Short mmCIF file of C-alpha atoms in Angstrom, two decimals:
data_model
loop_
_atom_site.label_atom_id
_atom_site.label_comp_id
_atom_site.label_asym_id
_atom_site.label_seq_id
_atom_site.Cartn_x
_atom_site.Cartn_y
_atom_site.Cartn_z
CA MET K 223 -131.72 117.22 -12.42
CA GLU K 224 -130.11 116.54 -15.80
CA LEU K 225 -126.91 118.35 -16.78
CA THR K 226 -128.41 119.61 -20.05
CA SER K 227 -131.85 120.52 -18.71
CA THR K 228 -133.19 124.07 -18.75
CA SER K 229 -134.17 123.74 -15.09
CA PHE K 230 -130.54 123.14 -14.10
CA LEU K 231 -129.37 126.26 -15.95
CA VAL K 232 -132.14 128.36 -14.40
CA THR K 233 -131.26 127.03 -10.94
CA LEU K 234 -127.62 128.07 -11.42
CA ILE K 235 -128.67 131.55 -12.52
CA VAL K 236 -130.84 131.93 -9.41
CA VAL K 237 -128.01 130.70 -7.15
CA THR K 238 -125.62 133.20 -8.77
CA ALA K 239 -128.06 136.06 -8.22
CA LEU K 240 -128.55 135.05 -4.58
CA ALA K 241 -124.80 134.82 -4.02
CA MET K 242 -124.31 138.34 -5.38
CA LEU K 243 -127.20 139.69 -3.28
CA ALA K 244 -125.81 138.02 -0.16
CA ALA K 245 -122.37 139.55 -0.79
CA LEU K 246 -123.86 143.03 -1.12
CA LEU K 247 -125.97 142.70 2.03
CA LEU K 248 -123.29 141.09 4.22
CA TRP K 249 -120.22 142.99 3.01
CA ASN K 250 -120.19 145.47 5.93
CA ARG K 251 -122.05 143.30 8.43
CA ILE K 252 -119.46 140.60 9.03
CA PRO K 253 -118.54 140.75 12.73
CA GLY K 254 -115.06 140.43 14.18
CA PRO K 255 -111.62 141.93 13.54
CA GLY K 256 -110.21 142.68 10.07
CA TRP K 257 -108.31 139.41 9.79
CA VAL K 258 -111.73 137.66 10.00
CA ARG K 259 -113.75 140.04 7.83
CA TRP K 260 -111.43 140.20 4.83
CA PRO K 261 -111.07 136.41 4.29
CA ALA K 262 -114.87 136.17 4.58
CA ARG K 263 -115.25 138.87 1.91
CA VAL K 264 -112.77 137.11 -0.38
CA LEU K 265 -114.74 133.90 0.10
CA MET K 266 -117.98 135.66 -0.88
CA ILE K 267 -116.32 137.04 -4.03
CA GLY K 268 -115.05 133.55 -4.83
CA VAL K 269 -118.54 132.05 -4.46
CA CYS K 270 -119.96 134.71 -6.79
CA GLN K 271 -117.28 134.03 -9.39
CA LEU K 272 -117.65 130.26 -9.11
CA THR K 273 -121.42 130.32 -9.60
CA ALA K 274 -121.09 132.74 -12.53
CA ILE K 275 -118.51 130.46 -14.18
CA CYS K 276 -120.85 127.50 -13.69
CA VAL K 277 -123.65 129.39 -15.46
CA VAL K 278 -121.43 130.21 -18.44
CA ALA K 279 -119.97 126.68 -18.59
CA THR K 280 -123.44 125.10 -18.46
CA TRP K 281 -124.70 127.40 -21.21
CA ILE K 282 -121.69 126.58 -23.42
CA ASN K 283 -122.12 122.86 -22.75
CA GLY K 284 -125.79 123.05 -23.68
CA SER K 285 -125.07 125.01 -26.86
CA TYR K 286 -122.33 122.73 -28.13
CA GLY K 287 -123.29 119.39 -26.55
CA LEU K 288 -119.87 118.79 -25.01
CA TYR K 289 -121.16 116.55 -22.19
CA SER K 290 -124.53 114.82 -22.42
CA SER K 291 -124.96 113.75 -18.78
CA TRP K 292 -123.42 113.81 -15.32
CA ASP K 293 -121.87 110.39 -15.99
CA ASP K 294 -120.33 111.75 -19.18
CA LEU K 295 -118.92 114.80 -17.36
CA LEU K 296 -117.57 112.82 -14.40
CA GLY K 297 -116.25 109.95 -16.50
CA THR K 298 -118.43 107.37 -14.75
CA ASP K 299 -120.28 106.19 -17.88
CA THR K 300 -118.87 102.73 -18.38
CA GLY K 301 -120.37 102.22 -21.85
CA GLN K 302 -121.21 98.61 -21.05
CA GLU K 303 -121.51 96.10 -23.85
CA ALA K 304 -124.86 94.93 -25.17
CA GLY K 305 -124.74 91.58 -23.41
CA SER K 306 -124.39 93.19 -19.99
CA MET K 307 -127.04 95.91 -20.33
CA THR K 308 -129.70 95.91 -17.65
CA GLY K 309 -133.28 96.95 -18.08
CA PRO K 310 -136.81 95.56 -18.28
CA PRO K 311 -137.45 92.33 -20.18
CA PRO K 312 -137.21 92.81 -23.96
CA GLY K 313 -140.31 94.40 -25.42
CA ARG K 314 -141.82 95.53 -22.11
CA ALA K 315 -142.20 99.27 -21.65
CA ARG K 316 -144.17 101.67 -19.45
CA PHE K 317 -144.49 105.30 -20.49
CA THR K 318 -144.33 108.06 -17.87
CA GLN K 319 -146.07 111.38 -18.52
CA ASN K 320 -143.77 114.41 -18.35
CA GLY K 321 -144.71 117.98 -17.52
CA ASP K 322 -144.02 119.20 -21.07
CA GLY K 323 -146.57 116.87 -22.67
CA THR K 324 -144.06 114.20 -23.68
CA ARG K 325 -144.01 110.60 -22.50
CA THR K 326 -140.83 108.69 -21.69
CA THR K 327 -139.92 105.06 -21.20
CA TYR K 328 -136.77 103.09 -20.54
CA PHE K 329 -136.97 100.17 -22.89
CA ARG K 330 -134.92 97.13 -23.92
CA GLY K 331 -135.31 95.97 -27.50
CA SER K 332 -135.88 92.35 -28.43
CA HIS K 333 -133.80 92.56 -31.63
CA SER K 334 -130.76 94.55 -30.48
CA LYS K 335 -130.92 93.59 -26.77
CA LEU K 336 -129.95 97.22 -26.12
CA ALA K 337 -131.70 99.36 -23.50
CA GLY K 338 -132.25 103.09 -23.69
CA GLN K 339 -134.62 105.99 -23.25
CA VAL K 340 -137.35 106.76 -25.77
CA THR K 341 -139.46 109.93 -25.58
CA VAL K 342 -142.73 110.28 -27.50
CA TRP K 343 -144.95 113.31 -28.16
CA THR K 344 -148.37 113.14 -29.77
CA PRO K 345 -149.79 116.25 -31.47
CA PRO K 346 -152.98 117.92 -30.19
CA GLU K 347 -154.85 116.43 -33.17
CA TYR K 348 -154.12 112.95 -31.80
CA ASP K 349 -156.50 113.47 -28.86
CA ALA K 350 -159.01 115.67 -30.64
CA PRO K 351 -162.70 114.66 -30.47
CA GLY K 352 -163.48 112.08 -33.14
CA ALA K 353 -159.81 111.26 -33.83
CA ASP K 354 -159.76 107.98 -31.95
CA ARG K 355 -159.58 106.04 -35.23
CA THR K 356 -157.10 108.35 -36.96
CA ARG K 357 -153.55 107.14 -37.49
CA PHE K 358 -150.63 109.54 -37.66
CA PRO K 359 -147.28 109.69 -39.45
CA VAL K 360 -144.20 109.25 -37.27
CA LEU K 361 -141.10 111.44 -37.31
CA MET K 362 -138.11 110.11 -35.41
CA LEU K 363 -135.74 112.84 -34.15
CA LEU K 364 -132.08 111.84 -33.85
CA HIS K 365 -129.80 113.89 -31.60
CA GLY K 366 -126.07 114.43 -32.09
CA TYR K 367 -123.02 113.07 -30.32
CA PRO K 368 -122.67 113.83 -27.51
CA GLY K 369 -126.31 114.47 -26.74
CA THR K 370 -129.50 113.02 -25.27
CA PRO K 371 -133.16 112.88 -26.34
CA ARG K 372 -133.79 115.88 -24.05
CA THR K 373 -131.57 118.00 -26.30
CA TRP K 374 -134.43 118.30 -28.78
CA MET K 375 -136.76 119.72 -26.12
CA ASP K 376 -134.26 121.84 -24.15
CA LEU K 377 -132.36 123.34 -27.10
CA GLY K 378 -134.22 122.34 -30.25
CA ASN K 379 -137.58 123.99 -29.53
CA MET K 380 -139.46 120.75 -30.05
CA PRO K 381 -142.31 120.04 -30.17
CA GLY K 382 -143.24 123.74 -30.17
CA ALA K 383 -141.61 124.49 -33.53
CA LEU K 384 -143.46 121.64 -35.23
CA ASP K 385 -146.78 122.62 -33.66
CA GLN K 386 -146.38 126.20 -34.95
CA LEU K 387 -145.77 124.96 -38.50
CA VAL K 388 -148.78 122.65 -38.27
CA GLN K 389 -150.98 125.57 -37.20
CA LEU K 390 -149.72 127.51 -40.24
CA GLY K 391 -150.55 124.60 -42.50
CA ALA K 392 -146.87 124.18 -43.43
CA ALA K 393 -146.36 120.66 -42.02
CA HIS K 394 -148.22 117.49 -41.08
CA PRO K 395 -149.03 116.79 -37.43
CA PHE K 396 -146.46 114.08 -36.67
CA ILE K 397 -146.02 111.78 -33.72
CA LEU K 398 -142.50 112.70 -32.58
CA VAL K 399 -140.27 109.87 -31.36
CA VAL K 400 -136.93 110.77 -29.77
CA PRO K 401 -134.73 107.75 -28.98
CA GLU K 402 -131.19 107.52 -27.70
CA ILE K 403 -128.96 106.98 -30.71
CA TYR K 404 -126.15 105.30 -28.77
CA PRO K 405 -127.74 103.35 -25.88
CA GLY K 406 -125.07 102.24 -23.44
CA GLY K 407 -122.84 105.21 -24.27
CA VAL K 408 -120.99 103.79 -27.30
CA ASN K 409 -121.40 105.69 -30.57
CA THR K 410 -121.43 103.59 -33.77
CA ASP K 411 -122.98 106.15 -36.15
CA CYS K 412 -126.26 104.21 -35.84
CA SER K 413 -124.61 101.11 -37.31
CA ASN K 414 -124.66 97.44 -36.44
CA THR K 415 -121.27 96.21 -35.28
CA PRO K 416 -120.30 92.73 -34.10
CA ARG K 417 -120.91 93.83 -30.49
CA ARG K 418 -123.64 96.49 -30.73
CA LYS K 419 -126.73 96.40 -32.96
CA ILE K 420 -127.69 100.07 -32.85
CA ALA K 421 -129.18 100.06 -36.36
CA ASP K 422 -131.51 97.27 -35.19
CA TRP K 423 -132.37 99.35 -32.11
CA LEU K 424 -133.42 102.33 -34.23
CA ALA K 425 -134.96 100.57 -37.23
CA GLN K 426 -136.66 97.62 -35.53
CA ASP K 427 -136.97 97.92 -31.75
CA VAL K 428 -138.06 101.56 -31.50
CA PRO K 429 -140.59 101.35 -34.39
CA GLU K 430 -142.10 98.21 -32.89
CA LEU K 431 -142.38 99.92 -29.49
CA VAL K 432 -144.14 102.95 -30.95
CA THR K 433 -146.43 100.91 -33.22
CA ARG K 434 -147.61 98.83 -30.25
CA ASN K 435 -148.43 101.82 -28.09
CA PHE K 436 -149.66 104.53 -30.46
CA ARG K 437 -151.92 104.93 -33.50
CA THR K 438 -149.35 105.12 -36.26
CA LEU K 439 -149.54 104.91 -40.02
CA PRO K 440 -147.95 101.78 -41.49
CA ALA K 441 -144.32 101.78 -42.55
CA PRO K 442 -142.73 102.96 -44.69
CA ALA K 443 -145.25 105.47 -46.08
CA GLY K 444 -145.83 107.11 -42.69
CA TRP K 445 -142.34 106.94 -41.19
CA GLY K 446 -139.43 109.38 -41.48
CA LEU K 447 -136.41 110.74 -39.64
CA MET K 448 -134.84 114.11 -38.95
CA GLY K 449 -131.41 114.38 -37.37
CA VAL K 450 -128.70 116.89 -36.56
CA SER K 451 -124.92 116.42 -36.81
CA THR K 452 -124.28 112.72 -36.05
CA GLY K 453 -128.05 112.26 -35.99
CA GLY K 454 -128.12 113.89 -39.43
CA PHE K 455 -125.68 111.27 -40.70
CA CYS K 456 -128.02 108.61 -39.32
CA ALA K 457 -131.10 110.26 -40.87
CA ALA K 458 -129.42 110.03 -44.28
CA LYS K 459 -128.18 106.47 -43.73
CA LEU K 460 -131.10 104.59 -42.19
CA PRO K 461 -133.68 105.14 -45.00
CA LEU K 462 -131.15 103.75 -47.48
CA GLN K 463 -130.52 100.69 -45.29
CA TYR K 464 -134.14 100.19 -44.22
CA PRO K 465 -136.38 101.44 -47.06
CA LYS K 466 -139.16 99.16 -45.81
CA VAL K 467 -139.20 101.08 -42.52
CA PHE K 468 -138.43 104.72 -43.43
CA ARG K 469 -139.68 106.56 -46.50
CA ALA K 470 -137.65 109.76 -45.95
CA GLY K 471 -134.91 111.39 -43.90
CA ALA K 472 -133.88 115.00 -43.29
CA ALA K 473 -130.20 115.47 -42.40
CA LEU K 474 -129.32 118.87 -40.90
CA ASP K 475 -125.57 119.56 -40.92
CA PRO K 476 -124.76 115.84 -41.18
CA ASP K 477 -121.35 114.48 -40.22
CA PRO K 478 -119.13 113.45 -43.17
CA LEU K 479 -121.26 111.22 -45.38
CA THR K 480 -118.33 108.91 -46.08
CA GLY K 481 -118.12 107.87 -42.42
CA ASP K 482 -115.86 108.64 -39.46
CA PRO K 483 -112.71 106.48 -38.98
CA GLU K 484 -112.67 107.33 -35.29
CA VAL K 485 -116.16 105.88 -34.85
CA LEU K 486 -115.83 102.82 -37.11
CA PRO K 487 -112.11 102.00 -37.53
CA ASP K 488 -112.85 98.97 -39.76
CA PRO K 489 -112.70 100.41 -43.34
CA ALA K 490 -115.12 97.86 -44.80
CA LEU K 491 -117.67 98.27 -42.00
CA ARG K 492 -117.38 102.05 -42.19
CA GLU K 493 -117.82 102.13 -45.98
CA ARG K 494 -120.89 99.90 -46.02
CA ASN K 495 -122.54 102.02 -43.34
CA SER K 496 -121.88 105.35 -45.03
CA PRO K 497 -124.66 107.16 -46.90
CA MET K 498 -122.29 107.81 -49.81
CA TRP K 499 -121.66 104.10 -50.38
CA LEU K 500 -125.26 103.14 -49.71
CA VAL K 501 -126.76 105.58 -52.23
CA GLU K 502 -124.37 104.35 -54.92
CA HIS K 503 -125.53 100.77 -54.28
CA THR K 504 -129.24 101.39 -53.74
CA LYS K 505 -131.51 99.64 -56.22
CA LYS K 506 -134.45 101.91 -56.99
CA ALA K 507 -135.53 102.36 -53.38
CA ASP K 508 -138.58 104.58 -52.85
CA VAL K 509 -136.67 106.91 -50.52
CA GLY K 510 -136.30 110.68 -50.25
CA LEU K 511 -133.47 112.55 -48.53
CA PHE K 512 -133.24 116.22 -47.55
CA LEU K 513 -129.67 117.39 -46.90
CA ALA K 514 -129.02 120.81 -45.39
CA THR K 515 -126.00 122.77 -44.20
CA SER K 516 -124.61 126.30 -44.18
CA ALA K 517 -121.81 127.79 -46.24
CA GLN K 518 -119.90 128.51 -43.00
CA ASP K 519 -120.12 125.02 -41.47
CA LYS K 520 -116.69 123.40 -41.73
CA ASP K 521 -117.99 120.24 -40.01
CA SER K 522 -120.56 119.71 -42.77
CA PRO K 523 -119.31 121.50 -45.90
CA PRO K 524 -121.63 122.16 -48.85
CA GLN K 525 -119.25 120.21 -51.10
CA GLN K 526 -120.33 116.92 -49.55
CA LEU K 527 -123.97 117.67 -50.40
CA GLU K 528 -122.94 118.24 -54.02
CA ALA K 529 -120.95 114.99 -54.06
CA PHE K 530 -123.86 113.06 -52.56
CA THR K 531 -126.35 114.48 -55.08
CA LYS K 532 -124.03 113.44 -57.91
CA ALA K 533 -123.64 109.94 -56.44
CA ALA K 534 -127.43 109.60 -56.11
CA ALA K 535 -128.06 110.35 -59.79
CA GLY K 536 -129.68 107.33 -61.38
CA SER K 537 -130.32 105.57 -58.07
CA GLY K 538 -133.96 106.55 -57.85
CA VAL K 539 -133.36 108.22 -54.48
CA ARG K 540 -135.02 111.64 -54.36
CA VAL K 541 -132.54 114.23 -53.06
CA LYS K 542 -133.22 117.84 -52.10
CA THR K 543 -130.50 120.10 -50.71
CA LEU K 544 -130.43 123.37 -48.80
CA VAL K 545 -127.35 125.54 -48.20
CA ARG K 546 -127.94 128.53 -45.97
CA PRO K 547 -125.50 131.45 -46.42
CA GLU K 548 -124.49 131.56 -42.77
CA GLY K 549 -124.78 129.65 -39.52
CA GLY K 550 -122.73 127.45 -37.23
CA HIS K 551 -122.99 123.81 -36.18
CA ASN K 552 -125.67 124.45 -33.56
CA PHE K 553 -129.38 124.43 -32.86
CA GLN K 554 -129.79 128.09 -33.74
CA THR K 555 -128.90 127.17 -37.31
CA TRP K 556 -130.91 123.93 -37.30
CA ILE K 557 -134.07 125.58 -35.99
CA ALA K 558 -133.88 128.00 -38.92
CA MET K 559 -133.88 124.95 -41.23
CA TYR K 560 -137.02 123.43 -39.69
CA PRO K 561 -139.58 125.10 -42.03
CA GLU K 562 -137.90 123.75 -45.17
CA ALA K 563 -137.09 120.35 -43.65
CA LEU K 564 -140.47 119.69 -42.02
CA GLY K 565 -142.33 121.10 -45.02
CA TRP K 566 -140.42 118.76 -47.34
CA LEU K 567 -140.96 115.76 -45.04
CA SER K 568 -144.69 116.50 -45.18
CA THR K 569 -144.57 116.07 -48.96
CA GLN K 570 -142.81 112.71 -48.63
CA LEU K 571 -144.81 111.12 -45.81
CA ALA K 572 -148.50 110.34 -45.76
CA PRO K 573 -150.82 112.66 -43.80
CA PRO K 574 -152.97 111.48 -40.89
CA SER K 575 -155.81 109.27 -42.05
CA ALA K 576 -158.72 107.37 -40.56
CA ALA K 577 -158.23 103.64 -40.10
#
């Protein structure tokens, strides 16, 4: 049971309720003298408090993404280097059907040699009668750091939120692809470094995996990204670096668009992997970017959206911004941005079409 899963939180709530019920029922039924009964009662109170604390801690962790897995919490994630990563042979993948309609595989890319989890969801229209020759646009969802692909389903109301907008006619039916953005546990802001080729993982390996296994529209016209926090930084960066793969990106509360020195200490590497530098050096790429934040978000201030828009002037990159009056750096705020973001992405990416 994953640390960030809804089932784990529900299990803790049930255990807490049972502990409280047991304390109420057994309080006056403990046999023996007082020196036995009172320690037993103190123990029952302690169990109730411990389980309640676990519920609150798990809820806080899920809301803020403090720890993405049990290995992350316990400090057992070794973050092994690319050359030592285990997994199936490059390019080979088997998808497993999940109970929520998604399919998941553990996959090792032939370009990056990195291995990680990739989750895919196909819209109801994909399996509709007569749609067997229809190809669909692809939207890659990029989680934050720390985080996992499951974050989008457990906290981000996906794919339900997209499906609702599709039913309202406000968005295209997309194939959703949710990859790990730092396979192996080392965050590089979705950048290639001398030791980890995470940009290659996201822009080459994952698209090739999905194209081989699903009916997708060709890149770049049918391919886009949407990310939150660190994933938002990546959603703004990757279309600028790989305009032949991604036509558009929606960045919700992106990390600083000039790059993070703690993630990429090398100034030159950090600069050339920052959206701010990339948009200033882009040569008429057919790319659109949607940048959104809230006036209250200190981690992603509105000023950086203004600076980016100014830097993009004359580049040919289409930029649309959204600043909500309130909201924190969390999924509650990001979900409220979905209608504008997904609606805009639907204007940038091609709709489903027959082959």
